[in-house]
Structures are given as structure tokens and as C-alpha cells.
Amino acid sequence: MKFTNALMTFTLSLFALLGMFAAHVSALPLHEDSLEKRDVYVPPVLYPHTGTVWKSGQRHNVTWDISNPPVNITNRIGFILLRSGKFSTPVVLAHGFDILLGRIEVTVPLVLTRSDFSVVLFGDSGNFSPQFQISGLDL
Ligand SMILES: *[C@@H]1O[C@H](CO)[C@@H](O)[C@H](O)[C@H]1NC(C)=O
Ligand SMILES: *[C@@H]1O[C@H](CO)[C@@H](O)[C@H](O)[C@H]1NC(C)=O
């Protein structure tokens, strides 16, 4: 069948493309090392934690541990995303702050009530909090 063949070709080229991408990504660290000595900084999130309950519309300080920062941080500008279950959502809770602040005030967005939320703190890389509850809309 023609359709199946076309689909097969498409799938194969997609895999080839992904393969090229993966090869490119794994080659990156070597390249960076040769430029300058920089440290990837991923401080652990302290709050929210297990047992935390936020309500939509409230303001809260997301906090993280800044006790052991490396001397040279690759990217000091942080942002925080909301995560639900295993998936990061595109919901930005805060952005453009200094990762060495250790806390940033956020407004809890309106969400459907769930207890599998977490926040993901990004500097160089992402570090997510334990799961906690946001009480929002109950349908
Ligand atoms: C967040 O922390 C700052 C500094 O400690 C404080 O002034 C502010 O009231 C806190 N915000 C909330 C919502 O607790
Ligand atoms: C930090 O960066 C400076 C300037 O690039 C460099 O001289 C120094 O060796 C670096 N320190 C560490 C611990 O990587």
C-alpha cells in the first residue's frame, strides 16, 4: 500500500533526524569544556514540598537551597514552570530572576484541583519539587 510506504519513509527519516539531533547534543559538552570552565547549577527546591497546599490566586514564595553555589554559574537567570504529574506544563510561574536569590514570589494560577503538581526551577537545567496540591476549580 502506497500510504503505508510513505508513512514508513516518513517515520524512518524522522528517526534519522532524531539520531542526528542526539549525536549533536552528546557532542555539545565537549565543545563547551574547550571554551571555558563553567558549572551547571541546579539548586534543590525547598518549598513547595510534600504536604504543601496552595490555593489558586494566592501568592507564595518558591524557595530553593543556595548554600553551595559553584564559583562560575553558566546561567544565573532563572525561570519556574508548573509541572503536573510527569509533564512540565507551559505555565510560567516566574522568570527573569537571579538564581542566587533563593526565593521568588509567585501567584498560583487557576487550575483544576489536583495533588500531582510540582514546580520546576530552571537555571542551567531543571530541578523539580516534590508533588503537592493546588486547590483551584473543582468540576
Ligand atoms: C516572600 O518573601 C519576602 C521576603 O522574605 C516577604 O517580604 C514576602 O512577604 C513573602 N511573600 C509571601 C507571599 O509570603
Ligand atoms: C571561573 O571563571 C574565571 C574566569 O573565566 C576563571 O579564571 C576561573 O578559573 C573560574 N573558576 C572556576 C572554579 O572554575
PDB file of C-alpha atoms and ligand atoms in Angstrom:
ATOM      1  CA  MET A   1       0.000   0.000   0.000  1.00  0.00           C
ATOM      2  CA  LYS A   2       1.297   3.412  -1.019  1.00  0.00           C
ATOM      3  CA  PHE A   3       0.152   5.180   2.130  1.00  0.00           C
ATOM      4  CA  THR A   4       1.918   2.718   4.389  1.00  0.00           C
ATOM      5  CA  ASN A   5       5.131   3.075   2.381  1.00  0.00           C
ATOM      6  CA  ALA A   6       5.000   6.841   2.592  1.00  0.00           C
ATOM      7  CA  LEU A   7       4.369   6.638   6.320  1.00  0.00           C
ATOM      8  CA  MET A   8       7.257   4.201   6.707  1.00  0.00           C
ATOM      9  CA  THR A   9       9.601   6.508   4.791  1.00  0.00           C
ATOM     10  CA  PHE A  10       8.477   9.453   6.894  1.00  0.00           C
ATOM     11  CA  THR A  11       8.973   7.518  10.141  1.00  0.00           C
ATOM     12  CA  LEU A  12      12.426   6.371   9.082  1.00  0.00           C
ATOM     13  CA  SER A  13      13.550   9.894   8.151  1.00  0.00           C
ATOM     14  CA  LEU A  14      12.179  11.122  11.463  1.00  0.00           C
ATOM     15  CA  PHE A  15      14.293   8.560  13.291  1.00  0.00           C
ATOM     16  CA  ALA A  16      17.314   9.567  11.224  1.00  0.00           C
ATOM     17  CA  LEU A  17      16.684  13.185  12.129  1.00  0.00           C
ATOM     18  CA  LEU A  18      16.349  12.333  15.822  1.00  0.00           C
ATOM     19  CA  GLY A  19      19.560  10.342  15.600  1.00  0.00           C
ATOM     20  CA  MET A  20      21.389  13.326  14.167  1.00  0.00           C
ATOM     21  CA  PHE A  21      19.957  15.529  16.905  1.00  0.00           C
ATOM     22  CA  ALA A  22      21.030  13.104  19.637  1.00  0.00           C
ATOM     23  CA  ALA A  23      24.543  12.909  18.183  1.00  0.00           C
ATOM     24  CA  HIS A  24      24.699  16.697  18.107  1.00  0.00           C
ATOM     25  CA  VAL A  25      23.558  17.022  21.728  1.00  0.00           C
ATOM     26  CA  SER A  26      26.028  14.457  23.053  1.00  0.00           C
ATOM     27  CA  ALA A  27      28.814  16.303  21.246  1.00  0.00           C
ATOM     28  CA  LEU A  28      27.950  19.613  22.949  1.00  0.00           C
ATOM     29  CA  PRO A  29      29.583  19.218  26.392  1.00  0.00           C
ATOM     30  CA  LEU A  30      32.999  18.535  24.820  1.00  0.00           C
ATOM     31  CA  HIS A  31      32.658  21.729  22.839  1.00  0.00           C
ATOM     32  CA  GLU A  32      31.718  23.754  25.923  1.00  0.00           C
ATOM     33  CA  ASP A  33      34.559  22.365  28.006  1.00  0.00           C
ATOM     34  CA  SER A  34      37.043  23.630  25.481  1.00  0.00           C
ATOM     35  CA  LEU A  35      35.620  27.159  25.713  1.00  0.00           C
ATOM     36  CA  GLU A  36      35.619  27.931  29.415  1.00  0.00           C
ATOM     37  CA  LYS A  37      35.230  26.247  32.767  1.00  0.00           C
ATOM     38  CA  ARG A  38      31.579  26.770  33.722  1.00  0.00           C
ATOM     39  CA  ASP A  39      29.432  24.925  36.218  1.00  0.00           C
ATOM     40  CA  VAL A  40      25.929  23.623  35.763  1.00  0.00           C
ATOM     41  CA  TYR A  41      23.968  24.797  38.787  1.00  0.00           C
ATOM     42  CA  VAL A  42      20.790  23.020  39.825  1.00  0.00           C
ATOM     43  CA  PRO A  43      19.808  24.016  43.382  1.00  0.00           C
ATOM     44  CA  PRO A  44      17.203  21.822  45.094  1.00  0.00           C
ATOM     45  CA  VAL A  45      13.703  23.246  45.638  1.00  0.00           C
ATOM     46  CA  LEU A  46      12.792  23.536  49.353  1.00  0.00           C
ATOM     47  CA  TYR A  47       9.246  24.898  49.053  1.00  0.00           C
ATOM     48  CA  PRO A  48       6.667  23.828  47.953  1.00  0.00           C
ATOM     49  CA  HIS A  49       7.225  20.349  49.358  1.00  0.00           C
ATOM     50  CA  THR A  50       5.226  17.225  50.151  1.00  0.00           C
ATOM     51  CA  GLY A  51       2.117  18.227  52.117  1.00  0.00           C
ATOM     52  CA  THR A  52       2.017  21.800  50.763  1.00  0.00           C
ATOM     53  CA  VAL A  53      -1.438  23.008  49.688  1.00  0.00           C
ATOM     54  CA  TRP A  54      -1.725  26.156  47.600  1.00  0.00           C
ATOM     55  CA  LYS A  55      -4.956  27.849  46.553  1.00  0.00           C
ATOM     56  CA  SER A  56      -5.418  29.438  43.137  1.00  0.00           C
ATOM     57  CA  GLY A  57      -4.932  33.220  43.364  1.00  0.00           C
ATOM     58  CA  GLN A  58      -2.703  33.074  46.459  1.00  0.00           C
ATOM     59  CA  ARG A  59       0.861  34.339  46.436  1.00  0.00           C
ATOM     60  CA  HIS A  60       3.682  32.144  47.728  1.00  0.00           C
ATOM     61  CA  ASN A  61       7.463  32.202  47.841  1.00  0.00           C
ATOM     62  CA  VAL A  62       9.012  29.308  45.960  1.00  0.00           C
ATOM     63  CA  THR A  63      12.325  28.741  47.778  1.00  0.00           C
ATOM     64  CA  TRP A  64      15.458  26.765  46.955  1.00  0.00           C
ATOM     65  CA  ASP A  65      18.773  25.941  48.586  1.00  0.00           C
ATOM     66  CA  ILE A  66      21.570  28.361  47.639  1.00  0.00           C
ATOM     67  CA  SER A  67      24.067  27.179  50.250  1.00  0.00           C
ATOM     68  CA  ASN A  68      26.592  25.655  47.819  1.00  0.00           C
ATOM     69  CA  PRO A  69      26.701  27.613  44.565  1.00  0.00           C
ATOM     70  CA  PRO A  70      29.674  26.948  42.266  1.00  0.00           C
ATOM     71  CA  VAL A  71      32.023  29.846  41.522  1.00  0.00           C
ATOM     72  CA  ASN A  72      31.114  30.117  37.840  1.00  0.00           C
ATOM     73  CA  ILE A  73      27.470  29.550  37.064  1.00  0.00           C
ATOM     74  CA  THR A  74      26.657  29.081  33.383  1.00  0.00           C
ATOM     75  CA  ASN A  75      23.265  30.760  33.551  1.00  0.00           C
ATOM     76  CA  ARG A  76      22.164  32.788  36.573  1.00  0.00           C
ATOM     77  CA  ILE A  77      18.822  33.822  35.121  1.00  0.00           C
ATOM     78  CA  GLY A  78      16.092  31.523  36.412  1.00  0.00           C
ATOM     79  CA  PHE A  79      12.562  30.629  35.483  1.00  0.00           C
ATOM     80  CA  ILE A  80       9.923  28.403  37.064  1.00  0.00           C
ATOM     81  CA  LEU A  81       7.380  26.234  35.313  1.00  0.00           C
ATOM     82  CA  LEU A  82       4.408  24.398  36.732  1.00  0.00           C
ATOM     83  CA  ARG A  83       4.514  20.651  36.297  1.00  0.00           C
ATOM     84  CA  SER A  84       1.619  18.214  36.511  1.00  0.00           C
ATOM     85  CA  GLY A  85       2.347  14.535  37.018  1.00  0.00           C
ATOM     86  CA  LYS A  86       5.315  13.671  34.829  1.00  0.00           C
ATOM     87  CA  PHE A  87       4.823  16.596  32.479  1.00  0.00           C
ATOM     88  CA  SER A  88       6.043  20.163  32.589  1.00  0.00           C
ATOM     89  CA  THR A  89       3.236  22.489  31.537  1.00  0.00           C
ATOM     90  CA  PRO A  90       3.884  25.684  29.550  1.00  0.00           C
ATOM     91  CA  VAL A  91       2.662  27.675  32.582  1.00  0.00           C
ATOM     92  CA  VAL A  92       5.394  30.107  33.679  1.00  0.00           C
ATOM     93  CA  LEU A  93       5.184  30.997  37.383  1.00  0.00           C
ATOM     94  CA  ALA A  94       8.197  33.326  37.401  1.00  0.00           C
ATOM     95  CA  HIS A  95      11.041  34.283  35.073  1.00  0.00           C
ATOM     96  CA  GLY A  96      13.991  36.622  34.718  1.00  0.00           C
ATOM     97  CA  PHE A  97      15.157  36.382  38.342  1.00  0.00           C
ATOM     98  CA  ASP A  98      18.616  35.704  39.768  1.00  0.00           C
ATOM     99  CA  ILE A  99      19.003  32.015  40.628  1.00  0.00           C
ATOM    100  CA  LEU A 100      21.075  33.049  43.675  1.00  0.00           C
ATOM    101  CA  LEU A 101      18.106  34.873  45.284  1.00  0.00           C
ATOM    102  CA  GLY A 102      16.916  31.617  46.849  1.00  0.00           C
ATOM    103  CA  ARG A 103      13.256  32.581  46.628  1.00  0.00           C
ATOM    104  CA  ILE A 104      10.767  34.214  44.295  1.00  0.00           C
ATOM    105  CA  GLU A 105       7.163  35.169  44.894  1.00  0.00           C
ATOM    106  CA  VAL A 106       4.649  33.590  42.514  1.00  0.00           C
ATOM    107  CA  THR A 107       0.901  33.845  42.031  1.00  0.00           C
ATOM    108  CA  VAL A 108      -0.840  30.467  41.986  1.00  0.00           C
ATOM    109  CA  PRO A 109      -2.721  30.158  38.668  1.00  0.00           C
ATOM    110  CA  LEU A 110      -6.292  28.931  38.350  1.00  0.00           C
ATOM    111  CA  VAL A 111      -6.097  25.186  37.789  1.00  0.00           C
ATOM    112  CA  LEU A 112      -8.319  22.177  38.301  1.00  0.00           C
ATOM    113  CA  THR A 113      -7.729  20.866  41.820  1.00  0.00           C
ATOM    114  CA  ARG A 114      -5.051  18.172  41.781  1.00  0.00           C
ATOM    115  CA  SER A 115      -2.389  16.859  44.110  1.00  0.00           C
ATOM    116  CA  ASP A 116       0.221  15.946  41.498  1.00  0.00           C
ATOM    117  CA  PHE A 117       1.602  19.425  40.860  1.00  0.00           C
ATOM    118  CA  SER A 118       5.245  20.340  41.243  1.00  0.00           C
ATOM    119  CA  VAL A 119       7.338  23.360  40.305  1.00  0.00           C
ATOM    120  CA  VAL A 120      10.374  23.105  38.059  1.00  0.00           C
ATOM    121  CA  LEU A 121      13.183  25.561  38.749  1.00  0.00           C
ATOM    122  CA  PHE A 122      15.416  26.236  35.762  1.00  0.00           C
ATOM    123  CA  GLY A 123      18.824  27.785  35.783  1.00  0.00           C
ATOM    124  CA  ASP A 124      21.111  25.673  33.635  1.00  0.00           C
ATOM    125  CA  SER A 125      18.877  22.703  33.946  1.00  0.00           C
ATOM    126  CA  GLY A 126      15.611  21.788  35.639  1.00  0.00           C
ATOM    127  CA  ASN A 127      15.121  20.683  39.217  1.00  0.00           C
ATOM    128  CA  PHE A 128      11.618  19.860  40.370  1.00  0.00           C
ATOM    129  CA  SER A 129       9.938  19.928  43.758  1.00  0.00           C
ATOM    130  CA  PRO A 130       8.086  17.011  45.339  1.00  0.00           C
ATOM    131  CA  GLN A 131       4.427  16.785  44.339  1.00  0.00           C
ATOM    132  CA  PHE A 132       1.944  18.992  46.205  1.00  0.00           C
ATOM    133  CA  GLN A 133      -1.665  20.086  45.925  1.00  0.00           C
ATOM    134  CA  ILE A 134      -3.198  23.154  44.329  1.00  0.00           C
ATOM    135  CA  SER A 135      -6.844  23.754  45.192  1.00  0.00           C
ATOM    136  CA  GLY A 136      -8.474  25.526  42.306  1.00  0.00           C
ATOM    137  CA  LEU A 137     -11.588  24.688  40.404  1.00  0.00           C
ATOM    138  CA  ASP A 138     -13.490  21.532  41.339  1.00  0.00           C
ATOM    139  CA  LEU A 139     -15.538  20.189  38.444  1.00  0.00           C
TER     140      LEU A 139
HETATM  141  C1  LIG B   1       8.087  36.338  50.292  1.00  0.00           C
HETATM  142  O1  LIG B   1       9.302  36.647  50.940  1.00  0.00           O
HETATM  143  C2  LIG B   1       9.519  38.051  51.145  1.00  0.00           C
HETATM  144  C3  LIG B   1      10.874  38.211  51.804  1.00  0.00           C
HETATM  145  O2  LIG B   1      11.017  37.391  52.901  1.00  0.00           O
HETATM  146  C4  LIG B   1       8.398  38.615  52.002  1.00  0.00           C
HETATM  147  O3  LIG B   1       8.573  40.006  52.131  1.00  0.00           O
HETATM  148  C5  LIG B   1       7.060  38.334  51.335  1.00  0.00           C
HETATM  149  O4  LIG B   1       6.009  38.772  52.155  1.00  0.00           O
HETATM  150  C6  LIG B   1       6.913  36.848  51.075  1.00  0.00           C
HETATM  151  N1  LIG B   1       5.701  36.600  50.344  1.00  0.00           N
HETATM  152  C7  LIG B   1       4.777  35.753  50.759  1.00  0.00           C
HETATM  153  C8  LIG B   1       3.588  35.592  49.868  1.00  0.00           C
HETATM  154  O5  LIG B   1       4.896  35.091  51.792  1.00  0.00           O
HETATM  155  C1  LIG B   2      35.817  30.989  36.956  1.00  0.00           C
HETATM  156  O1  LIG B   2      35.937  31.776  35.802  1.00  0.00           O
HETATM  157  C2  LIG B   2      37.110  32.568  35.769  1.00  0.00           C
HETATM  158  C3  LIG B   2      37.039  33.468  34.553  1.00  0.00           C
HETATM  159  O2  LIG B   2      36.561  32.791  33.441  1.00  0.00           O
HETATM  160  C4  LIG B   2      38.342  31.640  35.748  1.00  0.00           C
HETATM  161  O3  LIG B   2      39.513  32.388  35.749  1.00  0.00           O
HETATM  162  C5  LIG B   2      38.314  30.759  36.981  1.00  0.00           C
HETATM  163  O4  LIG B   2      39.351  29.801  36.925  1.00  0.00           O
HETATM  164  C6  LIG B   2      36.980  30.016  37.090  1.00  0.00           C
HETATM  165  N1  LIG B   2      36.938  29.307  38.366  1.00  0.00           N
HETATM  166  C7  LIG B   2      36.467  28.066  38.474  1.00  0.00           C
HETATM  167  C8  LIG B   2      36.492  27.491  39.863  1.00  0.00           C
HETATM  168  O5  LIG B   2      36.046  27.419  37.555  1.00  0.00           O
END
